[in-house]
Tab-separated table of C-alpha atoms and ligand atoms in Angstrom:
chain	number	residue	atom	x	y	z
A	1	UNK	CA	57.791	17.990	-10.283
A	2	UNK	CA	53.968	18.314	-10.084
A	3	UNK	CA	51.342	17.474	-12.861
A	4	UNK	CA	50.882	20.683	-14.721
A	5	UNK	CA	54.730	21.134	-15.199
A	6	UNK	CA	54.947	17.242	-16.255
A	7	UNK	CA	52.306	18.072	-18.708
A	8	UNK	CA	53.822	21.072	-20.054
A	9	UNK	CA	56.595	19.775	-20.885
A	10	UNK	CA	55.296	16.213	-22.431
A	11	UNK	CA	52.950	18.400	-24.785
A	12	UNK	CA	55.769	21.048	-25.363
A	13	UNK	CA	58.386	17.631	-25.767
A	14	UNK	CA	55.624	15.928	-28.444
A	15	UNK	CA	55.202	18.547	-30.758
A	16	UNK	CA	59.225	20.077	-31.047
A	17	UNK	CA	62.214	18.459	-33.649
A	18	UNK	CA	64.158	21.598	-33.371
A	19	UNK	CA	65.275	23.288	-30.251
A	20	UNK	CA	64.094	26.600	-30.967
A	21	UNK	CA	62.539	28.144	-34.674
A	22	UNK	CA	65.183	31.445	-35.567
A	23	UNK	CA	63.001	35.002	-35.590
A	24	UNK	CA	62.770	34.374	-39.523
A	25	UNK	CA	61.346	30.830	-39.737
A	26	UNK	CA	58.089	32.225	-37.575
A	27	UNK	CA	55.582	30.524	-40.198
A	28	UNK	CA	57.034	27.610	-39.930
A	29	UNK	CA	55.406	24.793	-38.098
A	30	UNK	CA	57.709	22.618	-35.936
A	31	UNK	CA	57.291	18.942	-36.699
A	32	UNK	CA	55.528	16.551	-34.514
A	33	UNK	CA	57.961	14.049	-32.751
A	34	UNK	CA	57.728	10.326	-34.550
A	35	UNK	CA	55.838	8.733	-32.115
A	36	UNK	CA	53.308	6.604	-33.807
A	37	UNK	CA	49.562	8.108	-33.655
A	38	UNK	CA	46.319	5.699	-34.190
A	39	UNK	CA	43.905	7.890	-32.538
A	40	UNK	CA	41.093	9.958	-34.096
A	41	UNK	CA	41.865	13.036	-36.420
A	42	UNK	CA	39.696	15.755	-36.687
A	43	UNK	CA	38.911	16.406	-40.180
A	44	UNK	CA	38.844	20.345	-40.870
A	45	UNK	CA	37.133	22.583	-43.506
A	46	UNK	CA	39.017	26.471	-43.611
A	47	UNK	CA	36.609	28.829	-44.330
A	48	UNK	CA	38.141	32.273	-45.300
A	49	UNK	CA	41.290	31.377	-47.019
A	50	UNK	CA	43.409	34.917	-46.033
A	51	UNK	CA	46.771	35.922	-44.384
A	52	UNK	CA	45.919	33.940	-41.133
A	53	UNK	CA	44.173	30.860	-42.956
A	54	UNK	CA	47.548	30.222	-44.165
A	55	UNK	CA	49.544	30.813	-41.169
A	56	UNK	CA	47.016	27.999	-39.471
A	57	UNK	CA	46.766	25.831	-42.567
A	58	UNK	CA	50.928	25.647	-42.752
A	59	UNK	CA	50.627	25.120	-38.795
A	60	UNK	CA	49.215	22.206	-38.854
A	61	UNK	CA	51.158	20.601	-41.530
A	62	UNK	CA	53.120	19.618	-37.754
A	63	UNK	CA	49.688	17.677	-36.721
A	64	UNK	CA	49.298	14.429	-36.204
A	65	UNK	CA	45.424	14.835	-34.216
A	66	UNK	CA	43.979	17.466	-36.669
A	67	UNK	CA	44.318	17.652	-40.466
A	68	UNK	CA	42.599	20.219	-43.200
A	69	UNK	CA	39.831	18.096	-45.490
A	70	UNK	CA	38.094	21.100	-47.160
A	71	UNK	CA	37.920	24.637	-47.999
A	72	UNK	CA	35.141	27.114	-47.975
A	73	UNK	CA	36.052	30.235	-50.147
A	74	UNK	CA	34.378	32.804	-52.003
A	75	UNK	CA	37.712	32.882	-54.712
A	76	UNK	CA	37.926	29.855	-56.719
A	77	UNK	CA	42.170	30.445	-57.619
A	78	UNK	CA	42.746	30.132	-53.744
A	79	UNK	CA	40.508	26.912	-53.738
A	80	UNK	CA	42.404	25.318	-56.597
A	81	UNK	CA	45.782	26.581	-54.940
A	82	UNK	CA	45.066	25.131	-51.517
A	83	UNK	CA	43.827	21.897	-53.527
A	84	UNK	CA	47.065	21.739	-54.486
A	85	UNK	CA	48.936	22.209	-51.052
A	86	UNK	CA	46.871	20.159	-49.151
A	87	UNK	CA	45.583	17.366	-51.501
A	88	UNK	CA	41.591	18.593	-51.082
A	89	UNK	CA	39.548	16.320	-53.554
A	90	UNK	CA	36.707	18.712	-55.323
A	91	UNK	CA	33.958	17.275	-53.653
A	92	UNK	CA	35.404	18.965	-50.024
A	93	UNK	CA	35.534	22.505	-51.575
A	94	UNK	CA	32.660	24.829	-51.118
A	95	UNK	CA	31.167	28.598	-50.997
A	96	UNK	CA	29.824	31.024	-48.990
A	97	UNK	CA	26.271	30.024	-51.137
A	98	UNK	CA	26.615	26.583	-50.949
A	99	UNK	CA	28.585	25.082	-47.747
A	100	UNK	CA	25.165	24.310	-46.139
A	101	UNK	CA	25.494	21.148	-48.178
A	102	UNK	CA	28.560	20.114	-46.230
A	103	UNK	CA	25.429	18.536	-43.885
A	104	UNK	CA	26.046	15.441	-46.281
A	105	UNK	CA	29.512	15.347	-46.770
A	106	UNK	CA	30.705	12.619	-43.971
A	107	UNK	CA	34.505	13.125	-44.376
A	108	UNK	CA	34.713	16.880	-42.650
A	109	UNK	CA	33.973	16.732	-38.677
A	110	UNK	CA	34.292	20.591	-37.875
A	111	UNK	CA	34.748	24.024	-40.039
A	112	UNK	CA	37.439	26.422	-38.966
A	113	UNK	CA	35.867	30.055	-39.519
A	114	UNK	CA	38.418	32.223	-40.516
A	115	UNK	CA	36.750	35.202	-42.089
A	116	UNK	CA	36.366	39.011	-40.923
A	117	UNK	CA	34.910	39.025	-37.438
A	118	UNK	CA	31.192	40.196	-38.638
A	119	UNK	CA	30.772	37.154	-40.682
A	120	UNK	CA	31.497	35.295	-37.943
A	121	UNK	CA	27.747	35.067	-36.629
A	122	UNK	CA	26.364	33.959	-39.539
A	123	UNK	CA	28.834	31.461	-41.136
A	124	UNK	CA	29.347	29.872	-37.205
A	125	UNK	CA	25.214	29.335	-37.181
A	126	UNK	CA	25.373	28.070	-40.516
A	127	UNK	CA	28.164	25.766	-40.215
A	128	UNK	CA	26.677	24.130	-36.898
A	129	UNK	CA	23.048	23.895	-38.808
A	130	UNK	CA	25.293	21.826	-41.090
A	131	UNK	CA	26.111	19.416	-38.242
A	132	UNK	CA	29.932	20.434	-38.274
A	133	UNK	CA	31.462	21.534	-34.717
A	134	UNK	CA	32.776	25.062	-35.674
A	135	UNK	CA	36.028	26.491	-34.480
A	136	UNK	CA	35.999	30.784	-34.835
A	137	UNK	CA	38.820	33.060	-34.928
A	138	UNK	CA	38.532	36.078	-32.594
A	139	UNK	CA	36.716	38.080	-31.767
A	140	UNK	CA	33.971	34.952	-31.999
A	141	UNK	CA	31.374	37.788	-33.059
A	142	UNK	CA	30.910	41.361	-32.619
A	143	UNK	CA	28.620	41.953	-29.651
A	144	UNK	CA	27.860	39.674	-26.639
A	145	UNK	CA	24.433	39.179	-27.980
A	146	UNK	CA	25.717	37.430	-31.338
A	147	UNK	CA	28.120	35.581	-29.833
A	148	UNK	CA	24.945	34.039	-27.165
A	149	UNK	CA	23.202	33.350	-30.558
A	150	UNK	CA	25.927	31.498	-31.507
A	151	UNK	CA	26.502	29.580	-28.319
A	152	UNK	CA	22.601	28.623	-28.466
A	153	UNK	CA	22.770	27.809	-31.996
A	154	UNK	CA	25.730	25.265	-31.780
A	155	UNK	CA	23.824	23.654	-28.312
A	156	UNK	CA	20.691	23.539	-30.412
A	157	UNK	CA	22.950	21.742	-33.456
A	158	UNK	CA	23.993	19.948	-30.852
A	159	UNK	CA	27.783	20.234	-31.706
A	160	UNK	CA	30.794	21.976	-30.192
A	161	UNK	CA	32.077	25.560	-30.785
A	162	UNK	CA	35.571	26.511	-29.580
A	163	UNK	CA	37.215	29.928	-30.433
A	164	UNK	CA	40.633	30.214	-31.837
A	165	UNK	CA	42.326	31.270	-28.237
A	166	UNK	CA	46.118	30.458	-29.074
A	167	UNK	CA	47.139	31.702	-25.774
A	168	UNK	CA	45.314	29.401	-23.751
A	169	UNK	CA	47.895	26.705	-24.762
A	170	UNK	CA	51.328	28.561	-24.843
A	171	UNK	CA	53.088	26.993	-22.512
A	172	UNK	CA	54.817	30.094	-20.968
A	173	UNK	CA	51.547	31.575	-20.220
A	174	UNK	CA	50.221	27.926	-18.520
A	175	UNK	CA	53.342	27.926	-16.437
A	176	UNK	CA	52.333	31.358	-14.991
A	177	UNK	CA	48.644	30.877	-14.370
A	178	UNK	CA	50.370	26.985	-12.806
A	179	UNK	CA	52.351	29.248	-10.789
A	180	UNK	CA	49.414	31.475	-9.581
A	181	UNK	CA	47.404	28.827	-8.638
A	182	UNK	CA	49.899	27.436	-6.359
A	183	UNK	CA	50.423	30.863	-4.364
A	184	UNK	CA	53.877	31.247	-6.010
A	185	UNK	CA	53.262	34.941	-6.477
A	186	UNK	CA	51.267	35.672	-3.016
A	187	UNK	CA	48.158	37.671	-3.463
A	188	UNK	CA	47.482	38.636	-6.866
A	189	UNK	CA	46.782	42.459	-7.322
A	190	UNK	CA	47.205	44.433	-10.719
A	191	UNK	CA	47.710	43.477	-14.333
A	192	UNK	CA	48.850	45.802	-16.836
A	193	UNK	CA	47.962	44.357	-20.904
A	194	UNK	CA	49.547	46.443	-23.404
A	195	UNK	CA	47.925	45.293	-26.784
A	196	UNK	CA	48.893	47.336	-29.978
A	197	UNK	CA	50.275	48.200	-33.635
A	198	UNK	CA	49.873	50.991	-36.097
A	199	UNK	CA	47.391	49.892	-38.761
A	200	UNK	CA	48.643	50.060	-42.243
A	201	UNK	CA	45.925	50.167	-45.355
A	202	UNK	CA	42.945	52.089	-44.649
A	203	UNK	CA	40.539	50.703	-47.129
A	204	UNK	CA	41.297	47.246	-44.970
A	205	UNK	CA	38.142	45.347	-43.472
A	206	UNK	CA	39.441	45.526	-40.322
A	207	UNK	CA	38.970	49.743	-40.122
A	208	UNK	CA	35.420	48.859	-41.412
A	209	UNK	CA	32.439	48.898	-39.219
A	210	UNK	CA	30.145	46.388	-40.436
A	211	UNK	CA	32.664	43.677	-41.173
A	212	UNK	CA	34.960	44.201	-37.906
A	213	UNK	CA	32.969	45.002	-35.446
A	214	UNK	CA	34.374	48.009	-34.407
A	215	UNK	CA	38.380	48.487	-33.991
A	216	UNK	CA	41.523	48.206	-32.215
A	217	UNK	CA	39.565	46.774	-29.688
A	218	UNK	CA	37.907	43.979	-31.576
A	219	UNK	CA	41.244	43.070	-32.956
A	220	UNK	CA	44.295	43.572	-30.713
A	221	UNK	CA	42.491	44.781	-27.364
A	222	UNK	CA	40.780	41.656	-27.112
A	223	UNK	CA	43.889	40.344	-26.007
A	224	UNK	CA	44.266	42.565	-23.241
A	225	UNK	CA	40.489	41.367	-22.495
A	226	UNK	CA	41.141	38.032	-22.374
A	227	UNK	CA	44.619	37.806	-21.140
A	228	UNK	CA	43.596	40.125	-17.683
A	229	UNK	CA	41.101	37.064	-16.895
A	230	UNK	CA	43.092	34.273	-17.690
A	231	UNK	CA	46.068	36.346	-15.697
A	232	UNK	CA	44.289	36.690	-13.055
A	233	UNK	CA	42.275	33.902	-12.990
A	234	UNK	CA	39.080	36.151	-11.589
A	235	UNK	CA	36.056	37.805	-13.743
A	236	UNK	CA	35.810	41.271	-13.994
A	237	UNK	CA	33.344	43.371	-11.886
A	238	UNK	CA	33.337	46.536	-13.841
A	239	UNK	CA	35.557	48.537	-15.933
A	240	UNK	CA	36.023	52.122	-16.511
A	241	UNK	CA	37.641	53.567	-20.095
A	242	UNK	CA	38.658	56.688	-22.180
A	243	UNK	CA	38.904	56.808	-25.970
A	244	UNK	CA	41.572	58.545	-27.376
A	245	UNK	CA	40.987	59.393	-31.309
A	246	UNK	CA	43.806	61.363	-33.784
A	247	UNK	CA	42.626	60.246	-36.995
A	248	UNK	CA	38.847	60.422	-37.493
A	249	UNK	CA	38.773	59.730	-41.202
A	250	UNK	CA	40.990	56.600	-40.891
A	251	UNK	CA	39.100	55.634	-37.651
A	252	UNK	CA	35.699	56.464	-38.518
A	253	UNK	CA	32.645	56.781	-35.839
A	254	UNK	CA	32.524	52.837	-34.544
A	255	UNK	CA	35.535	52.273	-35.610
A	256	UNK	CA	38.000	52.713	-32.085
A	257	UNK	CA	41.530	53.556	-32.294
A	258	UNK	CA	42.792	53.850	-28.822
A	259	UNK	CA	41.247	52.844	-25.966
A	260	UNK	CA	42.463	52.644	-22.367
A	261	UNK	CA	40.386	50.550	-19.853
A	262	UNK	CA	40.716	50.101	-15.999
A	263	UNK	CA	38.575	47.099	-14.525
A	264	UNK	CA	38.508	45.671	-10.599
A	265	UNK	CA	37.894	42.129	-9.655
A	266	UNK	CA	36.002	39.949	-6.624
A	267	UNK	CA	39.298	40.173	-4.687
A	268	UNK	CA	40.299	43.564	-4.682
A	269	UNK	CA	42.595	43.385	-7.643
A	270	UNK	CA	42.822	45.593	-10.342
A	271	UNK	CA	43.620	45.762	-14.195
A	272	UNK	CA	44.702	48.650	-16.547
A	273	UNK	CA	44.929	47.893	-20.075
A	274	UNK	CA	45.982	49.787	-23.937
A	275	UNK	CA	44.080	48.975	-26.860
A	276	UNK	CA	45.587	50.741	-30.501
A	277	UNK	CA	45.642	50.912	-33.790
A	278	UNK	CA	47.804	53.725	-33.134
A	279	UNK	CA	51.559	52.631	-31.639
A	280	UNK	CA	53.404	49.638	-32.011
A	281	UNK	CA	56.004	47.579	-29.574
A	282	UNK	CA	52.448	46.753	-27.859
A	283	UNK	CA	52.369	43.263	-26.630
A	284	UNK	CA	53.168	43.125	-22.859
A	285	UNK	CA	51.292	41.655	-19.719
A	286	UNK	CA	52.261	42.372	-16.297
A	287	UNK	CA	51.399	41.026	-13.275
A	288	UNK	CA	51.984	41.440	-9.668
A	289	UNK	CA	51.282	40.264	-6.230
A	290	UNK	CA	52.281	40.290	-2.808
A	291	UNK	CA	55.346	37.882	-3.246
A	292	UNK	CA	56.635	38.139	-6.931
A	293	UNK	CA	55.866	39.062	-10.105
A	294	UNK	CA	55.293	37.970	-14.115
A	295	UNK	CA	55.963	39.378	-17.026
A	296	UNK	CA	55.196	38.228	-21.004
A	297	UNK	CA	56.759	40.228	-23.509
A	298	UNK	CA	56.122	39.866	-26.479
A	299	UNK	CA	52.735	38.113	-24.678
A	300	UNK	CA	50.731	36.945	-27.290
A	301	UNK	CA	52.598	37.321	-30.729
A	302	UNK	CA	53.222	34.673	-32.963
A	303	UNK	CA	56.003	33.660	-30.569
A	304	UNK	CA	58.295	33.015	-29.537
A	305	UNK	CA	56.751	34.310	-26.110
A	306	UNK	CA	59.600	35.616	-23.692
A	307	UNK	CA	58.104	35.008	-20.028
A	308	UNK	CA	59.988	35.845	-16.597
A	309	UNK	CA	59.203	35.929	-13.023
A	310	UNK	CA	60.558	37.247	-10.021
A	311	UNK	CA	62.461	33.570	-10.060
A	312	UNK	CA	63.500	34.375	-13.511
A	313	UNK	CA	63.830	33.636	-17.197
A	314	UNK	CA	60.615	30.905	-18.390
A	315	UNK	CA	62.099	28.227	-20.735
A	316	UNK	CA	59.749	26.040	-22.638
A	317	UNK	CA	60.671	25.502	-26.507
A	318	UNK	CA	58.197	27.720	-28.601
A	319	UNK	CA	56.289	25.313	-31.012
A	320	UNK	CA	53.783	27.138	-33.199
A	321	UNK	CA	51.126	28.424	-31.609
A	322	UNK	CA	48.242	26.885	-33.895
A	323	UNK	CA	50.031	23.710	-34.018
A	324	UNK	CA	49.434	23.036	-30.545
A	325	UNK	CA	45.906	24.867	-30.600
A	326	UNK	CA	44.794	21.933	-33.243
A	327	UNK	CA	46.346	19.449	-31.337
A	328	UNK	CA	44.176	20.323	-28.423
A	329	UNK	CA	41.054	21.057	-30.002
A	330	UNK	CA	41.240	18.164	-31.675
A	331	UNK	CA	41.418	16.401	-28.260
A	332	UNK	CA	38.896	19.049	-26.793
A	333	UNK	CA	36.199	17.665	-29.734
A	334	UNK	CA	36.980	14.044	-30.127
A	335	UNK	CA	37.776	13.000	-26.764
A	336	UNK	CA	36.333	15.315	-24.667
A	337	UNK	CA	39.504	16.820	-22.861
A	338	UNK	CA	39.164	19.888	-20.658
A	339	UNK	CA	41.810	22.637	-21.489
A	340	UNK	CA	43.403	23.713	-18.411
A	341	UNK	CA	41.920	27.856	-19.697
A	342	UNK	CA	38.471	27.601	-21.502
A	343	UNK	CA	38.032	28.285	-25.513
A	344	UNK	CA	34.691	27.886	-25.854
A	345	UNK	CA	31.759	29.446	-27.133
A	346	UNK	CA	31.018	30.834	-23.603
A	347	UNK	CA	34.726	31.795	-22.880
A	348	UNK	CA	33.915	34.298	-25.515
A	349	UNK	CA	31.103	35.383	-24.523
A	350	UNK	CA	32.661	36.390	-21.546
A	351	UNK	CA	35.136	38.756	-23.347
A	352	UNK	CA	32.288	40.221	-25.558
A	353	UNK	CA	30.084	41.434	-22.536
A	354	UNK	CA	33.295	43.043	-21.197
A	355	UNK	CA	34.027	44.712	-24.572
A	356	UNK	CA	29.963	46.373	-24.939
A	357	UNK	CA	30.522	47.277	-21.517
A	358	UNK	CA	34.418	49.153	-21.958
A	359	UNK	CA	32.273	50.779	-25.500
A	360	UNK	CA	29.886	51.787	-23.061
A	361	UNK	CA	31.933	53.167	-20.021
A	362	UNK	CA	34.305	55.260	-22.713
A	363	UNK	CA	31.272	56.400	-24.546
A	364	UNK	CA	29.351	57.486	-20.985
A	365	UNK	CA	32.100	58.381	-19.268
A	366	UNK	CA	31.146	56.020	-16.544
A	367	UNK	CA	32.140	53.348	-14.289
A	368	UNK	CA	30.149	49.950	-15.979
A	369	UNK	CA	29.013	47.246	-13.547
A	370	UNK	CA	29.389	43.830	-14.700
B	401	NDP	P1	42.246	38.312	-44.203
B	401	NDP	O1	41.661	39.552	-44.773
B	401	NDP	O2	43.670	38.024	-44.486
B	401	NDP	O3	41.402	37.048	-44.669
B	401	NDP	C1	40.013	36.983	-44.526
B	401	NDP	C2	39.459	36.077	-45.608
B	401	NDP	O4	38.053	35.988	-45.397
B	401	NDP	C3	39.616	36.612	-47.026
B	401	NDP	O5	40.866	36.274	-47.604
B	401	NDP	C4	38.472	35.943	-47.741
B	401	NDP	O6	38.864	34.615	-48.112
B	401	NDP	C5	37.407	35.791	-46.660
B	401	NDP	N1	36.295	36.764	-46.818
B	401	NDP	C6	34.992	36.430	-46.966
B	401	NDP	N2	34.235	37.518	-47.076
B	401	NDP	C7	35.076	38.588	-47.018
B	401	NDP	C8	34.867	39.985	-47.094
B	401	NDP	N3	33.645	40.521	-47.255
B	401	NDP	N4	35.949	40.798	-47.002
B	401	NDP	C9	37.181	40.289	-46.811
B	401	NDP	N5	37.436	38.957	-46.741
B	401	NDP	C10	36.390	38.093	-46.844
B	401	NDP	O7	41.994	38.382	-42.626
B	401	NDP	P2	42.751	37.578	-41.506
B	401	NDP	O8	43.045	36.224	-41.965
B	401	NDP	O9	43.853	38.386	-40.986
B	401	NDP	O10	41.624	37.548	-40.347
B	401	NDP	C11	40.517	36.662	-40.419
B	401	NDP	C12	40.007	36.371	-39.005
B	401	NDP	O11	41.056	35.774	-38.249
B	401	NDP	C13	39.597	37.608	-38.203
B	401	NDP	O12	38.480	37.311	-37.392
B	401	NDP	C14	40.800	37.909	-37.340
B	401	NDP	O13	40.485	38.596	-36.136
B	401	NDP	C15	41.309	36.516	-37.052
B	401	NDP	N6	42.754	36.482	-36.788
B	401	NDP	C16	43.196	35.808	-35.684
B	401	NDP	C17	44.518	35.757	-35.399
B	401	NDP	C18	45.009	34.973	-34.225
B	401	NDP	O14	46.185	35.073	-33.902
B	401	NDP	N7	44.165	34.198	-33.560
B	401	NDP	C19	45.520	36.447	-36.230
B	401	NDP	C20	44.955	37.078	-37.395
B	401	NDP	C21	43.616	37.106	-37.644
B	401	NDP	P3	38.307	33.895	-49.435
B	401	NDP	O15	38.814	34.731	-50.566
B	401	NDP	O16	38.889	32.554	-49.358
B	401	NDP	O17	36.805	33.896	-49.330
């Protein structure tokens, strides 16, 4: 058995009590194993206490290397309720006017930004002025400019920033991109990402401009994004894309609904991906080379993840997602371990030149260089 499986299956093994969580129980974190812990724990302020705050916060109730010390939230009923859940004494609880004080608060190490995506600039600057290393949701900020401001800001601060990339520790996907590396699947050469729902609400931040950054794309495409470079283990060279709009006054100008983007890489491989607001059963990748094949579906839910290959069915135990992203992060930060995919600052980056330039090829109607 080589290294990678071995350490699949340790991590997978340390983090799982029950075999497998039923399609109900999704929220629910499973519990650490009861090996004894005496290492470092990262102590976290949440900042944007909403629907996926929660789904994190309950998470990593299963954590033994991460834990939540503080809140930052603009409602004061969710501060006292999440005082309550997670025993957060007063003097860790803060606001979007005054977390900049956090600078002397000794007993929070990083900030977990949690807030709509164009918020994300400012409260990751601020929070690394602060001295905290900063962990952002996706998309880490809006444009590939911001998201270099924010990389430069956090170097300046001189503390880490690592984006919320819950893929790039599902064990399913590891075992592919394991199995890619060692030739199992020949020559790589097309990916197919199929990233989508229908969007309920339309007076919901993420169909507005300013505070999401734009729209399916931002949200559900970046998966596709991301996933086609981690897949195939290669950086874009361009992309070509089409927008497809049937709703202009729920999808307003900036605001994208469907987008379909093509994009070739160094080796001669190629990618075709769906971004929408607009259908839902969305969440496959595909892959295929010269010698067999891979396939997630669903590919980056909340899990489980359902992975097979031309040598069939994948079988790690799911453990909740941001369970073992906090695990890992909190190893990334304390002890300086290198994930086997990226989630840094400049792994986002990345993704957010590759989204301007799929704006720009479906607004131009041309093939983008990267
Ligand atoms: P929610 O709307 O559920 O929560 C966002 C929270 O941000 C609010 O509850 C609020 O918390 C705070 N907030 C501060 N300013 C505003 C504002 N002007 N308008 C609205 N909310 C504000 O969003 P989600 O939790 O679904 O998404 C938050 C971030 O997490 C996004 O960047 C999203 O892309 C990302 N995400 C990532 C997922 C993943 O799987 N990695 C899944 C889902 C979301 P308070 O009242 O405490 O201030």
């Amino acid at each position: 058995m080589n290294s990678r499986r071995q350490f699949l299956q340790k991590l997978t093994a340390s983090l799982i009590t029950v075999p497998f969580l039923p399609l109900e129980d999704l929220s629910a974190p499973a519990g650490p194993d009861n090996t004894p812990y005496a290492g470092p724990v990262l102590r976290v302020a949440i900042m944007g206490l909403g629907g996926y705050a929660n789904r994190v916060a309950e998470a990593m109730r299963a954590c033994k290397k991460a834990k939540i010390a503080g809140v930052v939230s603009g409602t004061p009923a969710k501060i006292t309720d999440w005082q309550t859940r997670f025993r957060i004494p007063d003097k860790n609880c803060y606001n979007y006017t005054n977390f900049d004080k956090m600078i002397d608060n000794p007993d929070i190490d990083a900030v977990y930004v949690i807030t709509p995506n164009g918020l994300h600039h400012d409260h990751v600057i601020r929070a690394a002025k602060a001295g905290k290393h900063v962990i952002c949701e996706k998309p880490m900020a809006v444009n590939a400019k911001e998201g270099q401001e924010m990389v430069d800001a956090c170097k300046k601060a001189n503390v880490q920033l690592l984006v919320g990339y819950r893929m790039h520790f599902e064990p399913k996907t590891l075992e592919i991109i394991r199995m890619r590396n060692a030739g199992e699947f020949g020559k790589v050469q097309f990916f197919q990402g199929l990233s989508g729902f229908v969007i309920g609400d339309p007076t919901q931040w993420r169909l507005n401009k300013q505070l999401a950054g734009g729209g399916a794309m931002m949200d559900i495409g970046i998966y596709s994004v991301n996933g086609m470079r981690y897949m195939l283990g290669e950086e874009p060279i361009w992309v070509t894309a089409e927008e497809t709009k049937t709703d202009p006054v729920k999808f307003a100008v900036g605001v994208d609904e469907t987008i379909q983007f093509q994009a070739g890489f160094p080796s001669g491989a190629i990618a075709s991906c769906l971004s929408t607001y607009n259908m839902n059963f969305l969440d496959r990748f595909f892959l295929t080379g010269e010698k067999g094949f891979a396939e997630l579906n669903p590919a980056t839910g909340y899990g489980p993840i359902l992975g097979r290959t031309n040598k069939g069915e994948l079988s790690f135990l799911h453990v909740a997602h941001q369970t073992i992203q906090m695990e890992e992060m909190s190893d990334i930060i304390l002890k300086g371990k290198q994930p086997i995919v990226p989630v840094n600052g400049e792994e986002a980056v990345k993704d957010l030149k590759i989204i301007d330039a799929i704006y720009k090829a479906a607004k131009e109607g041309k093939k983008i260089l990267l």
